[in-house]
mmCIF file with all atom_site columns, C-alpha atoms in Angstrom:
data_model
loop_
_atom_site.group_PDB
_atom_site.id
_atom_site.type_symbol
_atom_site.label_atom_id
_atom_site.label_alt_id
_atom_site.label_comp_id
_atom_site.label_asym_id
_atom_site.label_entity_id
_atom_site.label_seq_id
_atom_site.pdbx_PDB_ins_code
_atom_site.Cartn_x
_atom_site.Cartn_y
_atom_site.Cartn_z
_atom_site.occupancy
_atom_site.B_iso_or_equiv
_atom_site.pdbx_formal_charge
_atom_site.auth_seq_id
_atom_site.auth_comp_id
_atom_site.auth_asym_id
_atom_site.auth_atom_id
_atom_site.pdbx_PDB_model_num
ATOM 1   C CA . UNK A 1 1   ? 0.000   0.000   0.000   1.00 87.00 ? 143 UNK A CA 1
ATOM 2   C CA . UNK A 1 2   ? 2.766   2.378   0.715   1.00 89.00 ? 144 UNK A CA 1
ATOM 3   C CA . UNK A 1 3   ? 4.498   1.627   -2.490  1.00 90.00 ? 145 UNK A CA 1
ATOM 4   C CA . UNK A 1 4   ? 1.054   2.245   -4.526  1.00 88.00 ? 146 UNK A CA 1
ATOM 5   C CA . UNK A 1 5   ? 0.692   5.569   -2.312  1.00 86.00 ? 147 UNK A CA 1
ATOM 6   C CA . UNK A 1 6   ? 4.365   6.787   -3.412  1.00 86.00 ? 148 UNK A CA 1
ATOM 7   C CA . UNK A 1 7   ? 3.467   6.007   -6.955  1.00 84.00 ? 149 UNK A CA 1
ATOM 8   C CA . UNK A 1 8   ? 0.149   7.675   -6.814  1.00 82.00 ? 150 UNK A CA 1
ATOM 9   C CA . UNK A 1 9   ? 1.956   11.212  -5.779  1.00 83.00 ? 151 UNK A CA 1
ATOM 10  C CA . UNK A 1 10  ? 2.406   13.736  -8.726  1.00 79.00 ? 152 UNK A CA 1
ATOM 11  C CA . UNK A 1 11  ? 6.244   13.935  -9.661  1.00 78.00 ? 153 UNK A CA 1
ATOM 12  C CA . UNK A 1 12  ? 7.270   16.246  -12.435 1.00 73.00 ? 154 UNK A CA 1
ATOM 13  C CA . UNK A 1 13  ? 8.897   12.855  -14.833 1.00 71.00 ? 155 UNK A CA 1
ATOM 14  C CA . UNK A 1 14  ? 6.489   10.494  -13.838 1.00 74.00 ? 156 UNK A CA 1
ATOM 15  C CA . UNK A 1 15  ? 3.703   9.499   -16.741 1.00 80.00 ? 157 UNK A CA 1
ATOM 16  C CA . UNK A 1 16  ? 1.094   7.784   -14.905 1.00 81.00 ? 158 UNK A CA 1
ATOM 17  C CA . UNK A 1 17  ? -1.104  11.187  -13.897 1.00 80.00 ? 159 UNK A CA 1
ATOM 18  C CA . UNK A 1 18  ? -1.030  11.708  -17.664 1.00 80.00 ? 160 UNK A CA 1
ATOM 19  C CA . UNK A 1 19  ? -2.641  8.392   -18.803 1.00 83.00 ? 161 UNK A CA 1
ATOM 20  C CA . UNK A 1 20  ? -6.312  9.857   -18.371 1.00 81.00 ? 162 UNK A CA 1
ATOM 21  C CA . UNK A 1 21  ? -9.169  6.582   -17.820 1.00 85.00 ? 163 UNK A CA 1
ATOM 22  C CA . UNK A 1 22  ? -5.647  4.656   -17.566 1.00 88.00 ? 164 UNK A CA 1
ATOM 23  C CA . UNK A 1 23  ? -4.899  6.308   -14.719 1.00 85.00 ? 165 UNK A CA 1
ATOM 24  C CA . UNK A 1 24  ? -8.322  5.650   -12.957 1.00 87.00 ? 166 UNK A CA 1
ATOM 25  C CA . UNK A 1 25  ? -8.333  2.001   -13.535 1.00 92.00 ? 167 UNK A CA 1
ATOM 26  C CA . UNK A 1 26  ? -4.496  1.609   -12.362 1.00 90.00 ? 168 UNK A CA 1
ATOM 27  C CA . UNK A 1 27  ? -5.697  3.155   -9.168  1.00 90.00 ? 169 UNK A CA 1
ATOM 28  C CA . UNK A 1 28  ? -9.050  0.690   -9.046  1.00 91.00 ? 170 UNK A CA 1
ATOM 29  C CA . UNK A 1 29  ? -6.820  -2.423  -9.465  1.00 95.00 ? 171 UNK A CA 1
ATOM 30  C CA . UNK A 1 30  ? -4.067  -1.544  -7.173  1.00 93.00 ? 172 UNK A CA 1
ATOM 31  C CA . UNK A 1 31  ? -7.222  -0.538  -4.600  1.00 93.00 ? 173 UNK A CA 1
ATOM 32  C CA . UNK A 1 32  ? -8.839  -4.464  -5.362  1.00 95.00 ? 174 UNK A CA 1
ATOM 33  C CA . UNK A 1 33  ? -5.276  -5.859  -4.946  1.00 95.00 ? 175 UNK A CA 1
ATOM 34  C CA . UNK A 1 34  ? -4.307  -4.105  -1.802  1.00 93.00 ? 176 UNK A CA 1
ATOM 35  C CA . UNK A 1 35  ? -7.986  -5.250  -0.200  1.00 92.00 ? 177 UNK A CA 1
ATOM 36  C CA . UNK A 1 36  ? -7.460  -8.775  -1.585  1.00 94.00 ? 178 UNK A CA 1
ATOM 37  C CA . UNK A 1 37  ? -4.083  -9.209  0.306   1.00 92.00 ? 179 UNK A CA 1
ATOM 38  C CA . UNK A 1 38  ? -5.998  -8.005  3.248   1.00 89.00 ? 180 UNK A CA 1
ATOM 39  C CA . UNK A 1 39  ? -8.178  -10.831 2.734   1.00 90.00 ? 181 UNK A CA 1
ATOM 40  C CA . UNK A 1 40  ? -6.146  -13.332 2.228   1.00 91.00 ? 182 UNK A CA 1
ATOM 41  C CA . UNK A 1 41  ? -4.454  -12.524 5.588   1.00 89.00 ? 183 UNK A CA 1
ATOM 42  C CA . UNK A 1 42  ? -7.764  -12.459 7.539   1.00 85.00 ? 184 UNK A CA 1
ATOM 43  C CA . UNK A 1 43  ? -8.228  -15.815 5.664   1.00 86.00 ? 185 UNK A CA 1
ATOM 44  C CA . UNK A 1 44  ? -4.765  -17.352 6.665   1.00 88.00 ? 186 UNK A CA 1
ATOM 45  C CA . UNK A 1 45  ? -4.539  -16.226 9.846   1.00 85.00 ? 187 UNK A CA 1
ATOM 46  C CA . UNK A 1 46  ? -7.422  -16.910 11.722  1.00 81.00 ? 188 UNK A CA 1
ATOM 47  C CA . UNK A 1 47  ? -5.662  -18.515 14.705  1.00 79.00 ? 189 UNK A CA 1
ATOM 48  C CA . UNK A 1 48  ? -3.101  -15.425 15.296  1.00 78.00 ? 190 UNK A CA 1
ATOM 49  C CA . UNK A 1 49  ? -6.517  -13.442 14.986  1.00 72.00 ? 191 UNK A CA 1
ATOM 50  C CA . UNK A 1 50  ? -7.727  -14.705 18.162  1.00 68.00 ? 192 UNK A CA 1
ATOM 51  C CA . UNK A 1 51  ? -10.649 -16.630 16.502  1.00 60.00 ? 193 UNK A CA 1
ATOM 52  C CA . UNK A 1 52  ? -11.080 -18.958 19.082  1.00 58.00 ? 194 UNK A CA 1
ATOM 53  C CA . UNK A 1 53  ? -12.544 -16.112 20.879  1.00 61.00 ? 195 UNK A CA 1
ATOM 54  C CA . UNK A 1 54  ? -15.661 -16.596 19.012  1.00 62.00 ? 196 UNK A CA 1
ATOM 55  C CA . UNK A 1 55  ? -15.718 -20.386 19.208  1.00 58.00 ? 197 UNK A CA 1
ATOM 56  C CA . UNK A 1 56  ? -18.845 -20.102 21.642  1.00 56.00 ? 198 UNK A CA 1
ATOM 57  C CA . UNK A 1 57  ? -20.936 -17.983 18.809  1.00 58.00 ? 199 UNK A CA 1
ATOM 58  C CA . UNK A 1 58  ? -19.943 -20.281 15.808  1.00 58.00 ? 200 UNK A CA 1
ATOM 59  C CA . UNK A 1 59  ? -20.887 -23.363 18.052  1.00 57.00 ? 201 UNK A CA 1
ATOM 60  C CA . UNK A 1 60  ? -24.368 -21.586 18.347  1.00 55.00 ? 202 UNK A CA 1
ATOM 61  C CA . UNK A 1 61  ? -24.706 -20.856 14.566  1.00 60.00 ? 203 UNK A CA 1
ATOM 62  C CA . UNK A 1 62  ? -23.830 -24.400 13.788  1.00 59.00 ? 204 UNK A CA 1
ATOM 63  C CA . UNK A 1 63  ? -26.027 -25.672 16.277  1.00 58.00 ? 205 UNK A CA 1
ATOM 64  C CA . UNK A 1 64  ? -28.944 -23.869 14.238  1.00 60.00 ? 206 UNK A CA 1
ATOM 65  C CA . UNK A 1 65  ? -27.534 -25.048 10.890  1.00 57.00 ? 207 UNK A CA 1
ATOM 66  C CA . UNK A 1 66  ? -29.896 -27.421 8.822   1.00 55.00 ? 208 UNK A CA 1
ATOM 67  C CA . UNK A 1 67  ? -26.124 -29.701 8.186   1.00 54.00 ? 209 UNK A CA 1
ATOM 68  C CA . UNK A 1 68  ? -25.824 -27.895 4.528   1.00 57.00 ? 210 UNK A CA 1
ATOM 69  C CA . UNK A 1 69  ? -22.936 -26.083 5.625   1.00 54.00 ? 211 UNK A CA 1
ATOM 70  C CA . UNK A 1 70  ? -21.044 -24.987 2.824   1.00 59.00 ? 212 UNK A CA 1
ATOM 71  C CA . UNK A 1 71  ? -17.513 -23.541 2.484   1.00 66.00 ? 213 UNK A CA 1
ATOM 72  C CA . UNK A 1 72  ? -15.186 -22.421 5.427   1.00 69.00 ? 214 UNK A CA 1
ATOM 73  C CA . UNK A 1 73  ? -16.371 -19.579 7.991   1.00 72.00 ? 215 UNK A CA 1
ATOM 74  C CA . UNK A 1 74  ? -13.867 -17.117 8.328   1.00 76.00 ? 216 UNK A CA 1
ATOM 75  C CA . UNK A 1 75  ? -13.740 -13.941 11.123  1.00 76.00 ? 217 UNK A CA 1
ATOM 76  C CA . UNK A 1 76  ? -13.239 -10.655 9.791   1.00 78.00 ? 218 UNK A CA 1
ATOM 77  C CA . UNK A 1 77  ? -12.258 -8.066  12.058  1.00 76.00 ? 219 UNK A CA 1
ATOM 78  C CA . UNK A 1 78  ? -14.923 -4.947  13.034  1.00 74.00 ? 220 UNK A CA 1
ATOM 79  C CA . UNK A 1 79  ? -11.919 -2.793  11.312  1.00 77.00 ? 221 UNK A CA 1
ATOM 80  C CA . UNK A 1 80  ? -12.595 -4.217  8.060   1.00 82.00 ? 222 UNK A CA 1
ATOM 81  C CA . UNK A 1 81  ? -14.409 -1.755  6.242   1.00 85.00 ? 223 UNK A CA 1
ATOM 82  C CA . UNK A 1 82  ? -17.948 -3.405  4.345   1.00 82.00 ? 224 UNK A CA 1
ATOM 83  C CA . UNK A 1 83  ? -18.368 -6.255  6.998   1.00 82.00 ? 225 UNK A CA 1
ATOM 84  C CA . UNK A 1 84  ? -20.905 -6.786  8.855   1.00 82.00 ? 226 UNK A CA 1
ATOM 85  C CA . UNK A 1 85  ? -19.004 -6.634  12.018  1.00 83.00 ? 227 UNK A CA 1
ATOM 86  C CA . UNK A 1 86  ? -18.231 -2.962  11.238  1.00 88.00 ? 228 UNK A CA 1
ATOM 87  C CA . UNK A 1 87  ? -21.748 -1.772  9.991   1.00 90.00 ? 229 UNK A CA 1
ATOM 88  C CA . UNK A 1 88  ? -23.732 -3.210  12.969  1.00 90.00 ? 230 UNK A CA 1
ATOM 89  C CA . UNK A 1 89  ? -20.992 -0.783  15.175  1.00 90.00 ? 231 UNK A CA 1
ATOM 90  C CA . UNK A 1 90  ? -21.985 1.862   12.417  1.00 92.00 ? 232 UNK A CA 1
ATOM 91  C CA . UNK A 1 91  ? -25.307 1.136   13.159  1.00 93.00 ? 233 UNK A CA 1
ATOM 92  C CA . UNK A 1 92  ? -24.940 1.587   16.409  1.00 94.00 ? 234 UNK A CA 1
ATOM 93  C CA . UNK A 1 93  ? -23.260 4.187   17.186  1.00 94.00 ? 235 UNK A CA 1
ATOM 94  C CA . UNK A 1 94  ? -25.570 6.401   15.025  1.00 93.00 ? 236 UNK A CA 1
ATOM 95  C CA . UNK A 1 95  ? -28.731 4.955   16.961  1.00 95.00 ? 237 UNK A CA 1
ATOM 96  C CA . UNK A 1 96  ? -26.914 6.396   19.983  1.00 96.00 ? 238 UNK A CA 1
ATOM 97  C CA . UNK A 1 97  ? -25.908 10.014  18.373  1.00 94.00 ? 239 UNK A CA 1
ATOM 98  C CA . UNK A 1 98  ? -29.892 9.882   17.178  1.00 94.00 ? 240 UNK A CA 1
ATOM 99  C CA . UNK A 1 99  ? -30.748 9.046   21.157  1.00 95.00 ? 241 UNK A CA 1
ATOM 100 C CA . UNK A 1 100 ? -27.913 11.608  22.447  1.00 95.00 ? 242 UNK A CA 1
ATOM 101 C CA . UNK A 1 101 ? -28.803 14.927  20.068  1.00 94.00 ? 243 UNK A CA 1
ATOM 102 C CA . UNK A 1 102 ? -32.759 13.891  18.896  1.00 93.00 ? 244 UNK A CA 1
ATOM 103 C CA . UNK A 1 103 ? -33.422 13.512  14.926  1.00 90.00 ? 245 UNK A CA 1
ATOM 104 C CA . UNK A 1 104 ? -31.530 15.287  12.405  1.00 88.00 ? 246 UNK A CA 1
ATOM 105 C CA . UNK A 1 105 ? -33.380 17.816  11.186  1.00 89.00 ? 247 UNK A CA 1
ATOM 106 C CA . UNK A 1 106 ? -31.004 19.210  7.910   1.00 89.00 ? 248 UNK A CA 1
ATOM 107 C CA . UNK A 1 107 ? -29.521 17.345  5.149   1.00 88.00 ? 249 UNK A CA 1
ATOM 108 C CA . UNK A 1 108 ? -26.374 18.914  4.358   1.00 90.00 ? 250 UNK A CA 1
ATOM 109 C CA . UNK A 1 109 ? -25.289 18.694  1.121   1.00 90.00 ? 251 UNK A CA 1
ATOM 110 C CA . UNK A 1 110 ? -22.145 20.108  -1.147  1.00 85.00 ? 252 UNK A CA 1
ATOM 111 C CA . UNK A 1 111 ? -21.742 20.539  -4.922  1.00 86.00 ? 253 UNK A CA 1
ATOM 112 C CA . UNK A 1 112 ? -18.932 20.990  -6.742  1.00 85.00 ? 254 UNK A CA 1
ATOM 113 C CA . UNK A 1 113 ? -18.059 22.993  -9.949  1.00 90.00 ? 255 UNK A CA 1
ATOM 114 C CA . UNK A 1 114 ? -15.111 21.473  -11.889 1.00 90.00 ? 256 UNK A CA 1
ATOM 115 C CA . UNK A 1 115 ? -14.589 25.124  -13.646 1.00 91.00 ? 257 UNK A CA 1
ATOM 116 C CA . UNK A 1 116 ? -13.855 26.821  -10.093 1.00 92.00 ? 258 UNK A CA 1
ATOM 117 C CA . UNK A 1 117 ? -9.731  28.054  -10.097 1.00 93.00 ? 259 UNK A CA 1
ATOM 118 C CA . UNK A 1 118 ? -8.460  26.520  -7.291  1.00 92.00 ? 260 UNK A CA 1
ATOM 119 C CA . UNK A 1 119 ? -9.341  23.080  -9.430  1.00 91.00 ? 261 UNK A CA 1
ATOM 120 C CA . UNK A 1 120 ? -8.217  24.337  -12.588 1.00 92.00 ? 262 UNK A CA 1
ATOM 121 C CA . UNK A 1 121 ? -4.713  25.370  -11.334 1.00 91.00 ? 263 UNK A CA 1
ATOM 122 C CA . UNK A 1 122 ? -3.967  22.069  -9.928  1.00 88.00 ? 264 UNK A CA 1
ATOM 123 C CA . UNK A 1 123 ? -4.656  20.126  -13.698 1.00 88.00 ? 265 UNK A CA 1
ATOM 124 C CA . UNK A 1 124 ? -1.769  19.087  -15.281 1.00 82.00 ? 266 UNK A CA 1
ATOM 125 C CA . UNK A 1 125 ? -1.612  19.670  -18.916 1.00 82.00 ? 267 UNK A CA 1
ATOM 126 C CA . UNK A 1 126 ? -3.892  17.986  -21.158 1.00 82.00 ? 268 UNK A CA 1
ATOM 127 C CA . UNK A 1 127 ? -5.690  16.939  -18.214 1.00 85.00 ? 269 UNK A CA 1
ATOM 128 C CA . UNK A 1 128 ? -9.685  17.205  -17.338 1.00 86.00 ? 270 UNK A CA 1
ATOM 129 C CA . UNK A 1 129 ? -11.302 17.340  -14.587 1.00 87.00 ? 271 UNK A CA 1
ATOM 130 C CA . UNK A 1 130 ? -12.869 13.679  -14.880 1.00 85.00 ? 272 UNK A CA 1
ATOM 131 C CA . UNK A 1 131 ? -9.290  12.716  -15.070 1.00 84.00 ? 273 UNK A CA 1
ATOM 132 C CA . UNK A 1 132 ? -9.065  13.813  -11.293 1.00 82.00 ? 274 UNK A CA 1
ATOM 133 C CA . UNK A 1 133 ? -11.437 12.675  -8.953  1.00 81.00 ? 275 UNK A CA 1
ATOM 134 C CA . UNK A 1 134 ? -8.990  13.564  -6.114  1.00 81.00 ? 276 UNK A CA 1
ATOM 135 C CA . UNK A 1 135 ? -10.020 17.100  -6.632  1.00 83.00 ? 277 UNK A CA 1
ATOM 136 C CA . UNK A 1 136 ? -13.500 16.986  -7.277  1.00 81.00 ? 278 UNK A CA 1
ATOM 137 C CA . UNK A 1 137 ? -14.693 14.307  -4.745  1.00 78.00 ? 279 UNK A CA 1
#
């Protein structure tokens, strides 16, 4: 990840910022290779994980099982971002920020214009602004 990051940062020789829809899917398949090595360390190292910490609750989910159990469960930690571990402790904490302040009552929102100058100067030649999502998200 932290060679990807050094690559991603603009240099004056390098050529990648220039490559346009290039550029956007190097960054998508160095994001879905950095996430699968993640993986595949959750996967291969349950038992440094500290899995057996949940031996009680699989017990109980295999208990409930119909015996069609297919594949091999694996733990992923409530850091990984897009389990379910982490968006039940989403979940919750926003049902306690709703009990704490009461409803929301505005929906914020923020818009963009790609022609503004402080995202114009920062284009590199023959660049748009779809070519840089960094600036406009």
């Amino acid at each position: 990840m932290q060679f990807y990051s050094y690559r991603l940062q603009i240099k004056d020789s390098d050529w990648l910022q220039y490559a346009g829809r290039l550029y956007q899917q190097y960054i998508v398949d160095q994001y879905a290779k950095i996430e699968q090595l993640h993986l595949n360390f959750l996967r291969y190292n349950q038992l440094i994980l500290w899995t057996e910490l949940y031996k009680g609750a699989v017990d109980a989910i295999h208990a409930r099982d119909s015996g069609n159990d297919v594949g091999h469960q694996i733990i992923l930690s409530s850091s990984f971002a897009g389990g379910s571990r982490q968006m039940f402790q989403l979940y919750q904490d926003a049902m306690s920020i709703v009990s704490h302040f009461g409803k929301p009552d505005l929906f914020v929102t923020f818009i963009c214009n790609p022609k503004w100058p402080k995202i114009t100067r920062e284009l590199l030649p023959y660049q748009t602004t779809a070519d840089r999502p960094d600036l406009t998200a």
